[in-house]
Short mmCIF file of N, CA and C in Angstrom, two decimals:
data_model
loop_
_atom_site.label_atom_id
_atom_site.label_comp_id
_atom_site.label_asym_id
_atom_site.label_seq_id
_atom_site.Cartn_x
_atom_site.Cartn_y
_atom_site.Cartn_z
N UNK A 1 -10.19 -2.55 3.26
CA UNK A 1 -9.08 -2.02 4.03
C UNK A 1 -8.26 -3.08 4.77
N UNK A 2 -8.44 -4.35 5.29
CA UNK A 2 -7.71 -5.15 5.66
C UNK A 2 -7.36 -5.85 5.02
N UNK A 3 -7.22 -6.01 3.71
CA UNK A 3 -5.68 -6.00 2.72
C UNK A 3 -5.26 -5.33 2.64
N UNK A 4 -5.17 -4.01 3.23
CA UNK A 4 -4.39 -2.80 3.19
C UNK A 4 -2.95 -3.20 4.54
N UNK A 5 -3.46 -3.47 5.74
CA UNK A 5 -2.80 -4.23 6.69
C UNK A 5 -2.57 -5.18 6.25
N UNK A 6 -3.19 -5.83 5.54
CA UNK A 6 -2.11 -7.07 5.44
C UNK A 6 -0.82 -6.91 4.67
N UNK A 7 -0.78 -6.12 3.96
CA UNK A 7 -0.12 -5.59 2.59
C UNK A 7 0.77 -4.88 3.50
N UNK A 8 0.68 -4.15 4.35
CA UNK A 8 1.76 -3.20 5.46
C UNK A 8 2.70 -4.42 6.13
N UNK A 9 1.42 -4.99 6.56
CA UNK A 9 2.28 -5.83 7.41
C UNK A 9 3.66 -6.90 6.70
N UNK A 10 3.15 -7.03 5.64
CA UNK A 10 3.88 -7.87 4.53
C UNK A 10 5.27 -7.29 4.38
N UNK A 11 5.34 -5.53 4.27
CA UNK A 11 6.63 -5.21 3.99
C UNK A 11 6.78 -4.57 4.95
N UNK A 12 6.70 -4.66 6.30
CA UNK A 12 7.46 -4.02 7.54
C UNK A 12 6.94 -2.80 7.57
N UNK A 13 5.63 -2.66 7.20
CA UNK A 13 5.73 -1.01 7.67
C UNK A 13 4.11 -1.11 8.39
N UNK A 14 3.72 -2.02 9.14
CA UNK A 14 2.53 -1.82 10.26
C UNK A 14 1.93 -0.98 10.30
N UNK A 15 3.11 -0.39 11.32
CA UNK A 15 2.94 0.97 12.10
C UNK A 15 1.96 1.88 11.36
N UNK A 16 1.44 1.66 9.69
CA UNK A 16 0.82 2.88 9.42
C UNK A 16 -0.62 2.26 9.04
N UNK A 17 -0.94 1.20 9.02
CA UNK A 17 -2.13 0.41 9.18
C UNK A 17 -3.26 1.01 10.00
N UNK A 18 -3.16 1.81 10.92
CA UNK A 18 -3.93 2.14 11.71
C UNK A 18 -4.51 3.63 11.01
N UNK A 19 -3.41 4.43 10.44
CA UNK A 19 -3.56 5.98 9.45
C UNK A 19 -4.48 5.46 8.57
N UNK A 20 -4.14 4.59 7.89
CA UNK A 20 -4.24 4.00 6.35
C UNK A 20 -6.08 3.22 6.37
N UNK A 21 -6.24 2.51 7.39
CA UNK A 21 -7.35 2.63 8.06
C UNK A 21 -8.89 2.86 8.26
N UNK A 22 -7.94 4.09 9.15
CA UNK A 22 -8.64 5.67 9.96
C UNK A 22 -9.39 6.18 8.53
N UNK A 23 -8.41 6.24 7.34
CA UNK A 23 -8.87 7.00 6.13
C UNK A 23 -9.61 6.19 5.42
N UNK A 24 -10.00 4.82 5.70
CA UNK A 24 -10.71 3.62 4.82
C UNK A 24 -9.77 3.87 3.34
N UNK A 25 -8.44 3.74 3.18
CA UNK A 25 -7.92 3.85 2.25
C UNK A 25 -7.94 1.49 1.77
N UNK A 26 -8.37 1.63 0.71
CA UNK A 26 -8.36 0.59 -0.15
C UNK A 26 -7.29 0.15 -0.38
N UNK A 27 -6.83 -1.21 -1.24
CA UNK A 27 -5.98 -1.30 -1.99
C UNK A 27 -6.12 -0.87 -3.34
N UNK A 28 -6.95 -0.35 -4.25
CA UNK A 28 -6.98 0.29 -5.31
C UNK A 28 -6.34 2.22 -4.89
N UNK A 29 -7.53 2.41 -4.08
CA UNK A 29 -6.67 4.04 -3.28
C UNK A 29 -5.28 4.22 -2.83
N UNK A 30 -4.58 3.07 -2.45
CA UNK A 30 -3.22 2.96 -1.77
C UNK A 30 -2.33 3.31 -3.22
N UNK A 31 -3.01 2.39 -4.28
CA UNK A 31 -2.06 2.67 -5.11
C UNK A 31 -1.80 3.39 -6.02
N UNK A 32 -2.64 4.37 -5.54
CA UNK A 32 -3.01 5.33 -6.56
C UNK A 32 -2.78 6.66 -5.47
N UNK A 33 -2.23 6.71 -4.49
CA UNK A 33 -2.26 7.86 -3.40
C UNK A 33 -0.54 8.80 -3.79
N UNK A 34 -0.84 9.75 -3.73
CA UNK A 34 0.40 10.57 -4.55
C UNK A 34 0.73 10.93 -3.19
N UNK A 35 2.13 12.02 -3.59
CA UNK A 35 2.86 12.40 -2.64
C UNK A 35 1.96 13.65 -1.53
N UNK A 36 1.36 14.17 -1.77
CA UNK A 36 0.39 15.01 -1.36
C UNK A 36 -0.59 14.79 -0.35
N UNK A 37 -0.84 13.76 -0.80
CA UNK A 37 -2.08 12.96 0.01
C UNK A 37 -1.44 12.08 0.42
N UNK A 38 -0.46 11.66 0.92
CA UNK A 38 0.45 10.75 1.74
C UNK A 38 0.80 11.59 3.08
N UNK A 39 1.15 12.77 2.28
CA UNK A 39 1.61 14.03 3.41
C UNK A 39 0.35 14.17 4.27
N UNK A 40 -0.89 14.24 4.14
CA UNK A 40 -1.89 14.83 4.54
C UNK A 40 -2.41 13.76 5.41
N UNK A 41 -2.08 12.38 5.16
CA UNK A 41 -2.90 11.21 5.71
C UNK A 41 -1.66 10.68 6.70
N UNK A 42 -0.29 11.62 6.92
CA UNK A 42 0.76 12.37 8.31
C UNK A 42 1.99 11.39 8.04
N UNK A 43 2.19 10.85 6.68
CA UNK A 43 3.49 10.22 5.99
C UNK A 43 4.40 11.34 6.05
N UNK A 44 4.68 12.18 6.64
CA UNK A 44 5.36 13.80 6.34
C UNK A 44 6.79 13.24 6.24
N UNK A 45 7.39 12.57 7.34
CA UNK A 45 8.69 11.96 6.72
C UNK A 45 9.17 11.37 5.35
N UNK A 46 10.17 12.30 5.04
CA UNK A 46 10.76 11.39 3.41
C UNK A 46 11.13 10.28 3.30
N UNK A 47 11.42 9.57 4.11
CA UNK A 47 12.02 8.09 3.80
C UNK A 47 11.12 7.30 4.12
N UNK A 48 10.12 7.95 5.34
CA UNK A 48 8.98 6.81 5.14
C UNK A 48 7.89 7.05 3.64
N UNK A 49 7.82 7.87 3.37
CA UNK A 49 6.88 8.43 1.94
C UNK A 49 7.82 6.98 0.76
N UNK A 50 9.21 7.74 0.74
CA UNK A 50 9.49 6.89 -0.04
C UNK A 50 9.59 5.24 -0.19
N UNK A 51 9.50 4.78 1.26
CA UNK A 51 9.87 3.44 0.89
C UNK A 51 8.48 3.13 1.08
N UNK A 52 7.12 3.60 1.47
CA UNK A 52 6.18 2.93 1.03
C UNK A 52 5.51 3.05 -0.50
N UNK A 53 6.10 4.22 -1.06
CA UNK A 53 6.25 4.43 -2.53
C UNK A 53 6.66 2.87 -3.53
N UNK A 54 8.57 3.06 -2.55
CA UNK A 54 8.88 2.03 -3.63
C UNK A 54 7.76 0.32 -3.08
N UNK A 55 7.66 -0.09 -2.46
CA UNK A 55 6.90 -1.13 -1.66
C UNK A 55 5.99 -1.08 -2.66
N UNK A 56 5.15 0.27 -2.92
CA UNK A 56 3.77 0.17 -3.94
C UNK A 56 4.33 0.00 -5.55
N UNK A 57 5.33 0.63 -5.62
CA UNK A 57 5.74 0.16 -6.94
C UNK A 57 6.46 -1.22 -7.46
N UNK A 58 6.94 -1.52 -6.40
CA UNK A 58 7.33 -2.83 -6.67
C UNK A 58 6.42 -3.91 -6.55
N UNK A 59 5.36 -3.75 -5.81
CA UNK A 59 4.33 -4.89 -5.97
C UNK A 59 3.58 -4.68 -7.71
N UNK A 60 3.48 -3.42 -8.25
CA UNK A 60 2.77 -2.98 -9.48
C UNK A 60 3.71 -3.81 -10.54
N UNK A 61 4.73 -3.29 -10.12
CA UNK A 61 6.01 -3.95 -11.18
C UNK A 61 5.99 -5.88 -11.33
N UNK A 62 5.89 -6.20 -9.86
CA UNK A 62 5.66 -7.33 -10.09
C UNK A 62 3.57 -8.47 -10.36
N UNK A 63 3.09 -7.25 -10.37
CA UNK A 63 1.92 -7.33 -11.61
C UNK A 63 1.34 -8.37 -10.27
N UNK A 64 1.24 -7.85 -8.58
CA UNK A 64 0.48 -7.98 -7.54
C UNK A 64 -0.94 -7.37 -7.53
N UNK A 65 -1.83 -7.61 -7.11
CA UNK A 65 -2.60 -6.83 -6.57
C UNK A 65 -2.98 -6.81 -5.16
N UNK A 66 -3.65 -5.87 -4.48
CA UNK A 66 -3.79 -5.92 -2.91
C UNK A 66 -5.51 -6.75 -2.89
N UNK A 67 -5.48 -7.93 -2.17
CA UNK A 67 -6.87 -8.32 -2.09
C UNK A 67 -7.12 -8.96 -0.83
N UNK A 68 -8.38 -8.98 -0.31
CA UNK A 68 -8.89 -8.90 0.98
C UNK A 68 -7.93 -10.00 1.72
N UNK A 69 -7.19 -11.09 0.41
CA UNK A 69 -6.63 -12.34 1.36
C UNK A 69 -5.49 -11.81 1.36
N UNK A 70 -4.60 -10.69 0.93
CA UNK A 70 -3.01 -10.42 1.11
C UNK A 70 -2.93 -9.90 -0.52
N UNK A 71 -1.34 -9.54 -0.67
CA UNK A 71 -0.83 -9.81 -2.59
C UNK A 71 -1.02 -11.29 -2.92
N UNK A 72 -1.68 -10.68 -4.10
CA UNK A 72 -2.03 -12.23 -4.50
C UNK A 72 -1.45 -12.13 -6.18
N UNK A 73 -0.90 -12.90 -6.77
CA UNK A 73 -0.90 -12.85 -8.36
C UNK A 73 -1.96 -12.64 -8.67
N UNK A 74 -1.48 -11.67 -9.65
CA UNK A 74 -2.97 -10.95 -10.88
C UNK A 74 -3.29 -11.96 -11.36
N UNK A 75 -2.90 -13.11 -11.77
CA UNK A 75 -3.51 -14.15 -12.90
C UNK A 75 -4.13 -15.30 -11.95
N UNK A 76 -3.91 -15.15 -10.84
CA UNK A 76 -4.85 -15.87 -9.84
C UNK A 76 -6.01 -15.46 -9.95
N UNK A 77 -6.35 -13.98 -10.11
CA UNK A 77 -7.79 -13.46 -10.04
C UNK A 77 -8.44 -13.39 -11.78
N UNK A 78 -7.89 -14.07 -12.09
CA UNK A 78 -8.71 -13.63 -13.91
C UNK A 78 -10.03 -14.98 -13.67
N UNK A 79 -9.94 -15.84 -13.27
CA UNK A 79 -11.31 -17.12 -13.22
C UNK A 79 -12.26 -16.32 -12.38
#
């Protein structure tokens, strides 16, 4: 979970580090957390849902993963 904060903290959105947390949500769980269970874990606002959406998709897109030291390149972790 604290690559989960670090990963918040990275794109301006902190403030939910503490939710995100509370729920021992992972970086594998983060990125895999749908609109439903965003709502439930009190993301209820749409623009915050969405821009931590796009934040998660754009790290996927750019082929990041979340790891205990921050985003790190995927091809850093293949050794």
């Amino acid at each position: 979970p604290s690559e989960v904060a670090a990963w918040l903290r990275s794109v301006n959105m902190n403030e939910w580090a503490p939710v995100l947390l509370d729920a021992r949500v992972d970086g594998a769980t983060l990125i895999s957390l749908e609109t439903d269970q965003l709502i439930v874990l009190g993301l209820t606002k749409l623009g915050v849902r969405k821009r931590l959406q796009r934040h998660i998709q754009n790290a996927l897109e750019n082929k990041t993963v979340l790891t205990d030291e921050s985003l790190t390149d995927e091809h850093s972790q293949l050794d």
